[in-house]
Amino acid sequence: MKQSHKRILKEIGLKAAACGLKAWAVGGCARDLLIGKHTEDIDICVEGETSPLIEFCAEKYGAEVLRFNDFGTARVNLACGLKLDFVRCRAEVYAEPGALPKVRPAGLKEDLFRRDFTANALALSLMPGEFFREYDFFNSKEAVLGGYVKVLHDKSFLDDPTRLFRAVRFAARFGWEIEPFTEGLMRDAVKKGYVNFLSRQRIVHEFIKILGESRPYQALKYAAEYKLADFIFKGLKFNAKINKLKTVEERLAYLALLQGSCGAEFAESLLLPKKITALSLEVLKWRKSKAAPFKALSKEALRVIKLYKPGIESFRLKPLFLCAEDLSVLGYSGPALGAELKALAKAQYSGKVRSRRGAFSYIKKAGF
Ligand code: ATP
Ligand code: MG
């Protein structure tokens, strides 16, 4: 961690002490620091009110503050790149499986106990006199350094079945094992249908997080192994080439192509905003038309299609060699012009037409 970032965290700790509060850096950032992975996303857990520390960051560092209507939670973005998520230490009560929990204020230990896995339940103190001291109630350090995913209690997946997806994601990201008892709980949770307690949106949210990993293939493979992939899309097809694409949108579009005739159903089933699935729709539309596109395909679409069909001939992807004006110069108009353009697009896709000149002779042969 950058010294300048450490200094800021130290100053937040000093402010906490001055206000009679206690604060820790917890969860993913403590885990990542332990394995020497760079992180600028810091979750800060506070025993007591978060607002004095949030206001301190806004005043002292001119930070941008996004407050959420949820238990003193706020995202504080600093110009130096640090993203601080403040939250009050809390305990969670799950009234129903899969539903969002009810929360109440709690101490640090209880807060750490509500977390998904032991590896994510480590806290580093920000307080003066013990800055960066580890608070490790649940053998978190051992899990991080030993490399395993382990739940904190045996009701964990019943409380929150999204943790099933989180488990495969962390196992894949870090190359960790899923500890045998946890693995048994996962298989049992899937068999008992806990995933059905989750809304479609929550499942898709986890899927998108998997696609946001630097190597999503490994996580998808685990998801299939644990029979979670079917909840994303029945019979989900995927392969290792997905890792070659860098954005979630491209990875989704690639998967949409891989689902064959179910591609559109796959894309629609995710109920995602248009801007995320637009690329999937673009490549699916191109494939369905079996015709050269009227408008140039986006560079993202070309990247996805070329990965899906390596060696695909460029004439199939290029925009139509002739446009409406070319045909109108030749004397076409109205529906005849439209029909001819469509025929030309098919001919170009099939390779009968491979250049602008070829397109003109095709039109002439076609009878004008
Ligand atoms: P990433 O590097 O992907 O951000 P992370 O561990 O920081 O990993 P987040 O989703 O950012 O994960 O969540 C921050 C912390 O909140 C986690 O480390 C974990 O302690 C806790 N957490 C998040 N989601 C859950 C959950 N579903 N159940 C329990 N604890 C959770
Ligand atoms: Mg995080």
mmCIF file of C-alpha atoms and ligand atoms in Angstrom:
data_model
loop_
_atom_site.group_PDB
_atom_site.id
_atom_site.type_symbol
_atom_site.label_atom_id
_atom_site.label_comp_id
_atom_site.label_asym_id
_atom_site.label_seq_id
_atom_site.Cartn_x
_atom_site.Cartn_y
_atom_site.Cartn_z
ATOM 1 C CA MET A 1 0.000 0.000 0.000
ATOM 2 C CA LYS A 2 1.223 3.475 -0.875
ATOM 3 C CA GLN A 3 2.689 5.387 2.062
ATOM 4 C CA SER A 4 0.414 8.336 1.252
ATOM 5 C CA HIS A 5 -2.646 6.076 1.510
ATOM 6 C CA LYS A 6 -1.412 4.632 4.791
ATOM 7 C CA ARG A 7 -0.978 8.156 6.108
ATOM 8 C CA ILE A 8 -4.586 8.997 5.285
ATOM 9 C CA LEU A 9 -5.831 5.870 7.064
ATOM 10 C CA LYS A 10 -3.695 6.801 10.075
ATOM 11 C CA GLU A 11 -5.260 10.267 10.128
ATOM 12 C CA ILE A 12 -8.740 8.747 9.980
ATOM 13 C CA GLY A 13 -7.763 6.566 12.971
ATOM 14 C CA LEU A 14 -6.566 9.628 14.882
ATOM 15 C CA LYS A 15 -9.846 11.390 14.142
ATOM 16 C CA ALA A 16 -11.783 8.310 15.266
ATOM 17 C CA ALA A 17 -9.892 8.285 18.577
ATOM 18 C CA ALA A 18 -10.558 12.005 19.052
ATOM 19 C CA CYS A 19 -14.290 11.342 18.567
ATOM 20 C CA GLY A 20 -14.338 8.332 20.883
ATOM 21 C CA LEU A 21 -14.885 5.951 17.966
ATOM 22 C CA LYS A 22 -13.032 2.866 16.841
ATOM 23 C CA ALA A 23 -12.270 2.088 13.208
ATOM 24 C CA TRP A 24 -10.789 -0.805 11.258
ATOM 25 C CA ALA A 25 -9.985 -1.596 7.658
ATOM 26 C CA VAL A 26 -11.794 -4.876 7.072
ATOM 27 C CA GLY A 27 -12.656 -7.601 4.616
ATOM 28 C CA GLY A 28 -11.260 -7.660 1.099
ATOM 29 C CA CYS A 29 -8.690 -4.922 1.672
ATOM 30 C CA ALA A 30 -7.197 -6.637 4.759
ATOM 31 C CA ARG A 31 -7.075 -9.891 2.774
ATOM 32 C CA ASP A 32 -5.424 -8.227 -0.222
ATOM 33 C CA LEU A 33 -2.876 -6.411 1.925
ATOM 34 C CA LEU A 34 -1.924 -9.712 3.528
ATOM 35 C CA ILE A 35 -1.131 -11.272 0.167
ATOM 36 C CA GLY A 36 0.583 -8.149 -1.116
ATOM 37 C CA LYS A 37 -2.096 -7.354 -3.685
ATOM 38 C CA HIS A 38 -2.531 -3.687 -4.427
ATOM 39 C CA THR A 39 -5.864 -2.280 -3.364
ATOM 40 C CA GLU A 40 -7.369 1.171 -3.287
ATOM 41 C CA ASP A 41 -10.847 0.023 -2.191
ATOM 42 C CA ILE A 42 -10.908 0.094 1.576
ATOM 43 C CA ASP A 43 -13.899 -0.947 3.670
ATOM 44 C CA ILE A 44 -13.810 0.888 6.976
ATOM 45 C CA CYS A 45 -15.875 -0.507 9.824
ATOM 46 C CA VAL A 46 -16.664 1.881 12.647
ATOM 47 C CA GLU A 47 -17.851 1.101 16.148
ATOM 48 C CA GLY A 48 -20.236 4.040 16.557
ATOM 49 C CA GLU A 49 -21.322 6.785 14.176
ATOM 50 C CA THR A 50 -19.638 6.987 10.783
ATOM 51 C CA SER A 51 -20.573 10.611 10.018
ATOM 52 C CA PRO A 52 -17.722 12.350 11.926
ATOM 53 C CA LEU A 53 -15.195 10.366 9.878
ATOM 54 C CA ILE A 54 -17.038 10.903 6.599
ATOM 55 C CA GLU A 55 -17.207 14.662 7.239
ATOM 56 C CA PHE A 56 -13.534 14.656 8.211
ATOM 57 C CA CYS A 57 -12.626 13.114 4.826
ATOM 58 C CA ALA A 58 -14.812 15.586 2.959
ATOM 59 C CA GLU A 59 -13.243 18.578 4.733
ATOM 60 C CA LYS A 60 -9.629 17.491 4.982
ATOM 61 C CA TYR A 61 -9.227 15.776 1.598
ATOM 62 C CA GLY A 62 -12.023 17.399 -0.378
ATOM 63 C CA ALA A 63 -13.403 13.909 -0.914
ATOM 64 C CA GLU A 64 -16.556 13.245 -2.890
ATOM 65 C CA VAL A 65 -19.155 11.650 -0.621
ATOM 66 C CA LEU A 66 -21.961 9.356 -1.757
ATOM 67 C CA ARG A 67 -24.228 8.535 1.142
ATOM 68 C CA PHE A 68 -26.444 5.480 1.090
ATOM 69 C CA ASN A 69 -29.598 5.166 3.060
ATOM 70 C CA ASP A 70 -28.278 2.165 4.823
ATOM 71 C CA PHE A 71 -26.876 2.112 8.293
ATOM 72 C CA GLY A 72 -24.396 4.985 8.105
ATOM 73 C CA THR A 73 -22.942 3.670 4.875
ATOM 74 C CA ALA A 74 -21.111 6.007 2.528
ATOM 75 C CA ARG A 75 -18.637 5.793 -0.319
ATOM 76 C CA VAL A 76 -15.919 8.405 -0.021
ATOM 77 C CA ASN A 77 -13.784 8.967 -3.125
ATOM 78 C CA LEU A 78 -10.488 10.729 -2.614
ATOM 79 C CA ALA A 79 -8.619 12.511 -5.391
ATOM 80 C CA CYS A 80 -5.576 10.263 -4.737
ATOM 81 C CA GLY A 81 -7.570 7.235 -5.894
ATOM 82 C CA LEU A 82 -8.530 5.830 -2.500
ATOM 83 C CA LYS A 83 -12.134 4.667 -2.333
ATOM 84 C CA LEU A 84 -13.272 4.371 1.226
ATOM 85 C CA ASP A 85 -16.508 2.583 2.096
ATOM 86 C CA PHE A 86 -17.598 3.529 5.582
ATOM 87 C CA VAL A 87 -20.040 1.350 7.449
ATOM 88 C CA ARG A 88 -21.059 0.910 11.069
ATOM 89 C CA CYS A 89 -20.145 -2.378 12.698
ATOM 90 C CA ARG A 90 -23.337 -4.385 12.481
ATOM 91 C CA ALA A 91 -24.884 -7.740 13.140
ATOM 92 C CA GLU A 92 -27.308 -9.207 10.652
ATOM 93 C CA VAL A 93 -30.451 -11.217 11.246
ATOM 94 C CA TYR A 94 -31.815 -13.218 8.343
ATOM 95 C CA ALA A 95 -35.571 -13.500 8.771
ATOM 96 C CA GLU A 96 -35.934 -15.578 5.616
ATOM 97 C CA PRO A 97 -33.332 -17.362 3.530
ATOM 98 C CA GLY A 98 -32.200 -15.337 0.557
ATOM 99 C CA ALA A 99 -33.896 -12.134 1.748
ATOM 100 C CA LEU A 100 -31.853 -9.105 2.698
ATOM 101 C CA PRO A 101 -31.034 -9.140 6.424
ATOM 102 C CA LYS A 102 -32.223 -6.896 9.245
ATOM 103 C CA VAL A 103 -29.297 -5.135 10.851
ATOM 104 C CA ARG A 104 -28.478 -3.779 14.305
ATOM 105 C CA PRO A 105 -25.383 -2.069 15.703
ATOM 106 C CA ALA A 106 -22.769 -4.454 17.029
ATOM 107 C CA GLY A 107 -19.119 -4.731 17.987
ATOM 108 C CA LEU A 108 -16.314 -5.644 15.615
ATOM 109 C CA LYS A 109 -16.315 -9.355 16.404
ATOM 110 C CA GLU A 110 -19.998 -9.768 15.587
ATOM 111 C CA ASP A 111 -19.522 -7.722 12.442
ATOM 112 C CA LEU A 112 -16.753 -10.022 11.290
ATOM 113 C CA PHE A 113 -18.814 -13.085 12.135
ATOM 114 C CA ARG A 114 -21.575 -12.042 9.703
ATOM 115 C CA ARG A 115 -19.146 -12.110 6.786
ATOM 116 C CA ASP A 116 -19.071 -14.636 3.996
ATOM 117 C CA PHE A 117 -15.764 -16.416 4.513
ATOM 118 C CA THR A 118 -13.019 -16.510 7.106
ATOM 119 C CA ALA A 119 -10.561 -15.102 4.551
ATOM 120 C CA ASN A 120 -12.768 -11.994 4.339
ATOM 121 C CA ALA A 121 -13.165 -11.594 8.106
ATOM 122 C CA LEU A 122 -9.868 -10.001 9.036
ATOM 123 C CA ALA A 123 -9.674 -6.470 10.458
ATOM 124 C CA LEU A 124 -6.709 -4.098 10.642
ATOM 125 C CA SER A 125 -6.952 -1.452 13.311
ATOM 126 C CA LEU A 126 -6.676 2.176 12.253
ATOM 127 C CA MET A 127 -6.326 3.349 15.845
ATOM 128 C CA PRO A 128 -3.298 5.235 17.162
ATOM 129 C CA GLY A 129 -0.959 3.015 19.142
ATOM 130 C CA GLU A 130 -2.029 -0.121 17.286
ATOM 131 C CA PHE A 131 -2.158 1.026 13.675
ATOM 132 C CA PHE A 132 -2.572 -1.958 11.318
ATOM 133 C CA ARG A 133 -2.732 -4.429 14.232
ATOM 134 C CA GLU A 134 -4.585 -7.536 13.045
ATOM 135 C CA TYR A 135 -7.875 -8.480 14.689
ATOM 136 C CA ASP A 136 -8.184 -12.095 13.693
ATOM 137 C CA PHE A 137 -10.991 -13.803 15.620
ATOM 138 C CA PHE A 138 -11.746 -16.536 13.085
ATOM 139 C CA ASN A 139 -8.384 -17.734 11.741
ATOM 140 C CA SER A 140 -8.630 -15.449 8.752
ATOM 141 C CA LYS A 141 -4.886 -15.114 8.328
ATOM 142 C CA GLU A 142 -4.506 -18.868 8.125
ATOM 143 C CA ALA A 143 -7.202 -19.037 5.420
ATOM 144 C CA VAL A 144 -5.623 -16.247 3.376
ATOM 145 C CA LEU A 145 -2.074 -17.527 3.609
ATOM 146 C CA GLY A 146 -3.103 -21.191 3.359
ATOM 147 C CA GLY A 147 -5.425 -20.349 0.458
ATOM 148 C CA TYR A 148 -8.855 -21.677 1.270
ATOM 149 C CA VAL A 149 -12.484 -20.616 1.264
ATOM 150 C CA LYS A 150 -14.255 -21.478 4.501
ATOM 151 C CA VAL A 151 -17.586 -20.302 5.881
ATOM 152 C CA LEU A 152 -17.854 -18.902 9.390
ATOM 153 C CA HIS A 153 -20.828 -21.044 10.373
ATOM 154 C CA ASP A 154 -22.894 -23.860 8.924
ATOM 155 C CA LYS A 155 -25.997 -21.723 8.195
ATOM 156 C CA SER A 156 -24.011 -19.352 6.003
ATOM 157 C CA PHE A 157 -25.399 -20.452 2.625
ATOM 158 C CA LEU A 158 -28.930 -20.649 3.973
ATOM 159 C CA ASP A 159 -28.652 -17.068 5.288
ATOM 160 C CA ASP A 160 -27.330 -15.825 1.999
ATOM 161 C CA PRO A 161 -27.105 -18.127 -1.013
ATOM 162 C CA THR A 162 -25.230 -15.472 -3.025
ATOM 163 C CA ARG A 163 -22.245 -16.728 -1.030
ATOM 164 C CA LEU A 164 -22.292 -19.873 -3.177
ATOM 165 C CA PHE A 165 -21.373 -17.725 -6.157
ATOM 166 C CA ARG A 166 -18.914 -15.697 -4.106
ATOM 167 C CA ALA A 167 -17.190 -18.909 -3.007
ATOM 168 C CA VAL A 168 -16.483 -20.040 -6.565
ATOM 169 C CA ARG A 169 -15.408 -16.539 -7.533
ATOM 170 C CA PHE A 170 -12.831 -16.220 -4.758
ATOM 171 C CA ALA A 171 -11.624 -19.809 -5.203
ATOM 172 C CA ALA A 172 -11.067 -19.117 -8.898
ATOM 173 C CA ARG A 173 -9.563 -15.659 -8.467
ATOM 174 C CA PHE A 174 -6.929 -16.683 -5.954
ATOM 175 C CA GLY A 175 -6.537 -20.331 -6.958
ATOM 176 C CA TRP A 176 -7.796 -21.301 -3.504
ATOM 177 C CA GLU A 177 -9.313 -24.583 -2.391
ATOM 178 C CA ILE A 178 -12.812 -24.773 -1.065
ATOM 179 C CA GLU A 179 -12.314 -26.302 2.354
ATOM 180 C CA PRO A 180 -14.006 -29.757 2.588
ATOM 181 C CA PHE A 181 -16.670 -28.892 5.179
ATOM 182 C CA THR A 182 -17.630 -25.773 3.204
ATOM 183 C CA GLU A 183 -17.671 -27.792 0.007
ATOM 184 C CA GLY A 184 -20.111 -30.224 1.638
ATOM 185 C CA LEU A 185 -22.321 -27.319 2.714
ATOM 186 C CA MET A 186 -22.254 -25.909 -0.802
ATOM 187 C CA ARG A 187 -23.317 -29.161 -2.416
ATOM 188 C CA ASP A 188 -26.022 -29.587 0.187
ATOM 189 C CA ALA A 189 -27.234 -25.990 -0.305
ATOM 190 C CA VAL A 190 -27.520 -26.484 -4.058
ATOM 191 C CA LYS A 191 -29.280 -29.828 -3.632
ATOM 192 C CA LYS A 192 -31.766 -28.270 -1.221
ATOM 193 C CA GLY A 193 -32.494 -25.515 -3.747
ATOM 194 C CA TYR A 194 -31.302 -22.532 -1.671
ATOM 195 C CA VAL A 195 -30.424 -20.672 -4.862
ATOM 196 C CA ASN A 196 -34.152 -20.530 -5.631
ATOM 197 C CA PHE A 197 -34.538 -18.186 -2.653
ATOM 198 C CA LEU A 198 -32.622 -15.545 -4.598
ATOM 199 C CA SER A 199 -34.249 -13.108 -6.988
ATOM 200 C CA ARG A 200 -33.176 -13.239 -10.627
ATOM 201 C CA GLN A 201 -31.492 -9.849 -10.170
ATOM 202 C CA ARG A 202 -29.323 -11.104 -7.330
ATOM 203 C CA ILE A 203 -28.210 -14.158 -9.294
ATOM 204 C CA VAL A 204 -27.424 -12.016 -12.325
ATOM 205 C CA HIS A 205 -25.531 -9.564 -10.114
ATOM 206 C CA GLU A 206 -23.271 -12.430 -9.003
ATOM 207 C CA PHE A 207 -22.901 -13.603 -12.600
ATOM 208 C CA ILE A 208 -21.800 -10.140 -13.689
ATOM 209 C CA LYS A 209 -19.254 -10.089 -10.872
ATOM 210 C CA ILE A 210 -17.908 -13.387 -12.167
ATOM 211 C CA LEU A 211 -17.657 -11.885 -15.650
ATOM 212 C CA GLY A 212 -15.789 -8.941 -14.140
ATOM 213 C CA GLU A 213 -13.013 -11.198 -12.812
ATOM 214 C CA SER A 214 -9.739 -11.105 -14.697
ATOM 215 C CA ARG A 215 -10.181 -14.816 -15.568
ATOM 216 C CA PRO A 216 -13.896 -15.589 -15.503
ATOM 217 C CA TYR A 217 -13.479 -19.020 -17.120
ATOM 218 C CA GLN A 218 -12.090 -20.556 -13.933
ATOM 219 C CA ALA A 219 -15.005 -19.219 -11.884
ATOM 220 C CA LEU A 220 -17.558 -20.403 -14.452
ATOM 221 C CA LYS A 221 -15.945 -23.829 -14.386
ATOM 222 C CA TYR A 222 -16.326 -24.027 -10.622
ATOM 223 C CA ALA A 223 -19.879 -22.704 -10.957
ATOM 224 C CA ALA A 224 -20.651 -25.557 -13.343
ATOM 225 C CA GLU A 225 -18.920 -28.067 -11.077
ATOM 226 C CA TYR A 226 -21.093 -26.984 -8.167
ATOM 227 C CA LYS A 227 -24.207 -26.966 -10.368
ATOM 228 C CA LEU A 228 -24.613 -23.223 -9.972
ATOM 229 C CA ALA A 229 -24.207 -22.383 -13.650
ATOM 230 C CA ASP A 230 -27.683 -23.726 -14.462
ATOM 231 C CA PHE A 231 -29.150 -20.996 -12.273
ATOM 232 C CA ILE A 232 -27.438 -18.422 -14.443
ATOM 233 C CA PHE A 233 -28.832 -20.041 -17.579
ATOM 234 C CA LYS A 234 -29.955 -23.621 -18.023
ATOM 235 C CA GLY A 235 -27.178 -25.558 -19.739
ATOM 236 C CA LEU A 236 -24.880 -22.501 -19.882
ATOM 237 C CA LYS A 237 -22.153 -23.048 -22.446
ATOM 238 C CA PHE A 238 -18.775 -21.376 -22.020
ATOM 239 C CA ASN A 239 -15.129 -22.023 -22.746
ATOM 240 C CA ALA A 240 -11.668 -20.763 -21.829
ATOM 241 C CA LYS A 241 -11.500 -18.289 -24.695
ATOM 242 C CA ILE A 242 -13.765 -15.971 -22.702
ATOM 243 C CA ASN A 243 -10.668 -14.953 -20.702
ATOM 244 C CA LYS A 244 -9.274 -13.295 -23.830
ATOM 245 C CA LEU A 245 -11.977 -10.642 -23.773
ATOM 246 C CA LYS A 246 -11.587 -7.820 -21.323
ATOM 247 C CA THR A 247 -14.976 -6.259 -20.694
ATOM 248 C CA VAL A 248 -18.161 -7.650 -19.194
ATOM 249 C CA GLU A 249 -20.102 -6.523 -22.287
ATOM 250 C CA GLU A 250 -17.799 -8.418 -24.649
ATOM 251 C CA ARG A 251 -17.800 -11.499 -22.451
ATOM 252 C CA LEU A 252 -21.602 -11.450 -22.336
ATOM 253 C CA ALA A 253 -21.774 -11.111 -26.115
ATOM 254 C CA TYR A 254 -19.384 -14.023 -26.541
ATOM 255 C CA LEU A 255 -21.522 -16.158 -24.245
ATOM 256 C CA ALA A 256 -24.624 -15.100 -26.155
ATOM 257 C CA LEU A 257 -23.056 -16.465 -29.366
ATOM 258 C CA LEU A 258 -21.970 -19.653 -27.602
ATOM 259 C CA GLN A 259 -25.551 -20.419 -26.545
ATOM 260 C CA GLY A 260 -26.399 -21.084 -30.213
ATOM 261 C CA SER A 261 -30.094 -20.822 -30.987
ATOM 262 C CA CYS A 262 -30.754 -19.869 -27.333
ATOM 263 C CA GLY A 263 -28.547 -16.755 -27.557
ATOM 264 C CA ALA A 264 -31.386 -14.230 -27.533
ATOM 265 C CA GLU A 265 -33.163 -16.081 -24.742
ATOM 266 C CA PHE A 266 -29.924 -16.003 -22.730
ATOM 267 C CA ALA A 267 -29.430 -12.252 -23.238
ATOM 268 C CA GLU A 268 -33.051 -11.444 -22.415
ATOM 269 C CA SER A 269 -33.154 -13.702 -19.367
ATOM 270 C CA LEU A 270 -30.576 -11.515 -17.622
ATOM 271 C CA LEU A 271 -32.952 -8.525 -17.416
ATOM 272 C CA LEU A 272 -29.980 -6.188 -17.694
ATOM 273 C CA PRO A 273 -30.001 -2.564 -18.872
ATOM 274 C CA LYS A 274 -29.710 -2.136 -22.637
ATOM 275 C CA LYS A 275 -26.282 -0.577 -22.450
ATOM 276 C CA ILE A 276 -24.844 -3.809 -21.062
ATOM 277 C CA THR A 277 -26.564 -6.157 -23.522
ATOM 278 C CA ALA A 278 -26.456 -3.915 -26.627
ATOM 279 C CA LEU A 279 -23.288 -5.629 -27.853
ATOM 280 C CA SER A 280 -24.843 -9.077 -27.353
ATOM 281 C CA LEU A 281 -27.830 -7.979 -29.409
ATOM 282 C CA GLU A 282 -25.553 -6.600 -32.112
ATOM 283 C CA VAL A 283 -23.619 -9.830 -32.593
ATOM 284 C CA LEU A 284 -26.764 -11.958 -32.355
ATOM 285 C CA LYS A 285 -28.494 -9.819 -34.950
ATOM 286 C CA TRP A 286 -25.532 -10.176 -37.296
ATOM 287 C CA ARG A 287 -25.508 -13.944 -36.876
ATOM 288 C CA LYS A 288 -29.258 -14.329 -37.302
ATOM 289 C CA SER A 289 -29.333 -12.253 -40.480
ATOM 290 C CA LYS A 290 -26.744 -14.455 -42.240
ATOM 291 C CA ALA A 291 -26.047 -11.329 -44.253
ATOM 292 C CA ALA A 292 -23.309 -8.718 -44.448
ATOM 293 C CA PRO A 293 -24.219 -5.819 -42.151
ATOM 294 C CA PHE A 294 -25.733 -2.656 -43.646
ATOM 295 C CA LYS A 295 -23.779 -0.584 -41.141
ATOM 296 C CA ALA A 296 -20.203 -1.275 -39.990
ATOM 297 C CA LEU A 297 -20.103 -3.569 -36.954
ATOM 298 C CA SER A 298 -18.546 -2.005 -33.869
ATOM 299 C CA LYS A 299 -14.932 -2.925 -33.139
ATOM 300 C CA GLU A 300 -16.109 -4.724 -30.001
ATOM 301 C CA ALA A 301 -18.546 -6.825 -32.044
ATOM 302 C CA LEU A 302 -15.774 -7.692 -34.497
ATOM 303 C CA ARG A 303 -13.493 -8.743 -31.643
ATOM 304 C CA VAL A 304 -16.197 -11.003 -30.170
ATOM 305 C CA ILE A 305 -17.181 -12.570 -33.502
ATOM 306 C CA LYS A 306 -13.566 -13.203 -34.473
ATOM 307 C CA LEU A 307 -12.936 -14.937 -31.167
ATOM 308 C CA TYR A 308 -16.077 -17.014 -31.629
ATOM 309 C CA LYS A 309 -15.277 -17.898 -35.247
ATOM 310 C CA PRO A 310 -11.531 -17.624 -35.765
ATOM 311 C CA GLY A 311 -10.555 -17.366 -39.409
ATOM 312 C CA ILE A 312 -13.943 -15.983 -40.435
ATOM 313 C CA GLU A 313 -13.621 -14.361 -43.865
ATOM 314 C CA SER A 314 -13.607 -10.586 -43.705
ATOM 315 C CA PHE A 315 -16.294 -10.154 -46.448
ATOM 316 C CA ARG A 316 -18.841 -11.647 -44.050
ATOM 317 C CA LEU A 317 -18.172 -8.935 -41.520
ATOM 318 C CA LYS A 318 -17.645 -5.903 -43.728
ATOM 319 C CA PRO A 319 -20.499 -3.486 -44.278
ATOM 320 C CA LEU A 320 -22.310 -3.882 -47.563
ATOM 321 C CA PHE A 321 -20.053 -2.948 -50.495
ATOM 322 C CA LEU A 322 -22.873 -0.957 -52.106
ATOM 323 C CA CYS A 323 -25.252 1.506 -50.538
ATOM 324 C CA ALA A 324 -28.758 2.683 -51.471
ATOM 325 C CA GLU A 325 -27.341 5.616 -53.486
ATOM 326 C CA ASP A 326 -25.270 3.235 -55.634
ATOM 327 C CA LEU A 327 -28.414 1.312 -56.498
ATOM 328 C CA SER A 328 -30.451 4.408 -57.166
ATOM 329 C CA VAL A 329 -27.759 5.583 -59.606
ATOM 330 C CA LEU A 330 -28.293 2.228 -61.317
ATOM 331 C CA GLY A 331 -31.993 3.030 -61.551
ATOM 332 C CA TYR A 332 -33.389 1.140 -58.582
ATOM 333 C CA SER A 333 -35.979 2.724 -56.338
ATOM 334 C CA GLY A 334 -38.671 1.825 -53.832
ATOM 335 C CA PRO A 335 -39.195 -1.783 -52.726
ATOM 336 C CA ALA A 336 -37.062 -3.141 -55.570
ATOM 337 C CA LEU A 337 -34.077 -1.222 -54.220
ATOM 338 C CA GLY A 338 -34.640 -2.569 -50.713
ATOM 339 C CA ALA A 339 -35.008 -6.135 -51.968
ATOM 340 C CA GLU A 340 -31.864 -5.864 -54.047
ATOM 341 C CA LEU A 341 -29.844 -4.535 -51.106
ATOM 342 C CA LYS A 342 -31.016 -7.461 -48.980
ATOM 343 C CA ALA A 343 -30.114 -9.957 -51.683
ATOM 344 C CA LEU A 344 -26.751 -8.308 -52.036
ATOM 345 C CA ALA A 345 -26.118 -8.533 -48.278
ATOM 346 C CA LYS A 346 -26.852 -12.284 -48.384
ATOM 347 C CA ALA A 347 -24.631 -12.721 -51.433
ATOM 348 C CA GLN A 348 -21.805 -10.869 -49.725
ATOM 349 C CA TYR A 349 -22.174 -12.983 -46.573
ATOM 350 C CA SER A 350 -22.102 -16.203 -48.565
ATOM 351 C CA GLY A 351 -19.018 -15.120 -50.502
ATOM 352 C CA LYS A 352 -20.686 -14.722 -53.903
ATOM 353 C CA VAL A 353 -19.763 -11.067 -53.661
ATOM 354 C CA ARG A 354 -16.353 -10.168 -52.264
ATOM 355 C CA SER A 355 -15.664 -6.613 -53.397
ATOM 356 C CA ARG A 356 -17.396 -3.434 -54.537
ATOM 357 C CA ARG A 357 -16.665 -4.290 -58.124
ATOM 358 C CA GLY A 358 -18.019 -7.805 -57.595
ATOM 359 C CA ALA A 359 -21.153 -6.280 -56.095
ATOM 360 C CA PHE A 360 -21.764 -4.197 -59.234
ATOM 361 C CA SER A 361 -21.388 -7.190 -61.533
ATOM 362 C CA TYR A 362 -23.669 -9.241 -59.230
ATOM 363 C CA ILE A 363 -26.352 -6.578 -59.578
ATOM 364 C CA LYS A 364 -25.973 -6.468 -63.304
ATOM 365 C CA LYS A 365 -26.172 -10.260 -63.593
ATOM 366 C CA ALA A 366 -29.223 -10.196 -61.354
ATOM 367 C CA GLY A 367 -31.032 -8.597 -64.177
ATOM 368 C CA PHE A 368 -31.056 -4.829 -64.325
HETATM 369 P P1 ATP B 1 -13.512 -7.729 -4.135
HETATM 370 O O1 ATP B 1 -12.028 -7.707 -4.255
HETATM 371 O O2 ATP B 1 -14.204 -8.542 -5.183
HETATM 372 O O3 ATP B 1 -14.133 -6.374 -3.939
HETATM 373 P P2 ATP B 1 -14.248 -8.130 -1.399
HETATM 374 O O4 ATP B 1 -13.867 -9.212 -0.428
HETATM 375 O O5 ATP B 1 -13.818 -6.740 -1.090
HETATM 376 O O6 ATP B 1 -13.747 -8.599 -2.815
HETATM 377 P P3 ATP B 1 -16.918 -7.075 -1.588
HETATM 378 O O7 ATP B 1 -18.055 -7.649 -2.358
HETATM 379 O O8 ATP B 1 -16.339 -5.789 -1.993
HETATM 380 O O9 ATP B 1 -15.810 -8.218 -1.557
HETATM 381 O O10 ATP B 1 -17.392 -7.005 -0.077
HETATM 382 C C1 ATP B 1 -16.562 -6.457 0.952
HETATM 383 C C2 ATP B 1 -16.619 -7.335 2.197
HETATM 384 O O11 ATP B 1 -17.974 -7.423 2.659
HETATM 385 C C3 ATP B 1 -16.181 -8.786 1.959
HETATM 386 O O12 ATP B 1 -14.787 -8.939 2.120
HETATM 387 C C4 ATP B 1 -16.965 -9.526 2.997
HETATM 388 O O13 ATP B 1 -16.315 -9.459 4.249
HETATM 389 C C5 ATP B 1 -18.249 -8.743 3.099
HETATM 390 N N1 ATP B 1 -19.311 -9.303 2.259
HETATM 391 C C6 ATP B 1 -19.639 -8.948 1.002
HETATM 392 N N2 ATP B 1 -20.678 -9.666 0.546
HETATM 393 C C7 ATP B 1 -21.029 -10.503 1.543
HETATM 394 C C8 ATP B 1 -22.042 -11.494 1.688
HETATM 395 N N3 ATP B 1 -22.882 -11.781 0.701
HETATM 396 N N4 ATP B 1 -22.114 -12.125 2.876
HETATM 397 C C9 ATP B 1 -21.266 -11.816 3.875
HETATM 398 N N5 ATP B 1 -20.296 -10.924 3.799
HETATM 399 C C10 ATP B 1 -20.161 -10.257 2.644
HETATM 400 MG MG MG B 2 -14.408 -4.994 -2.325
#
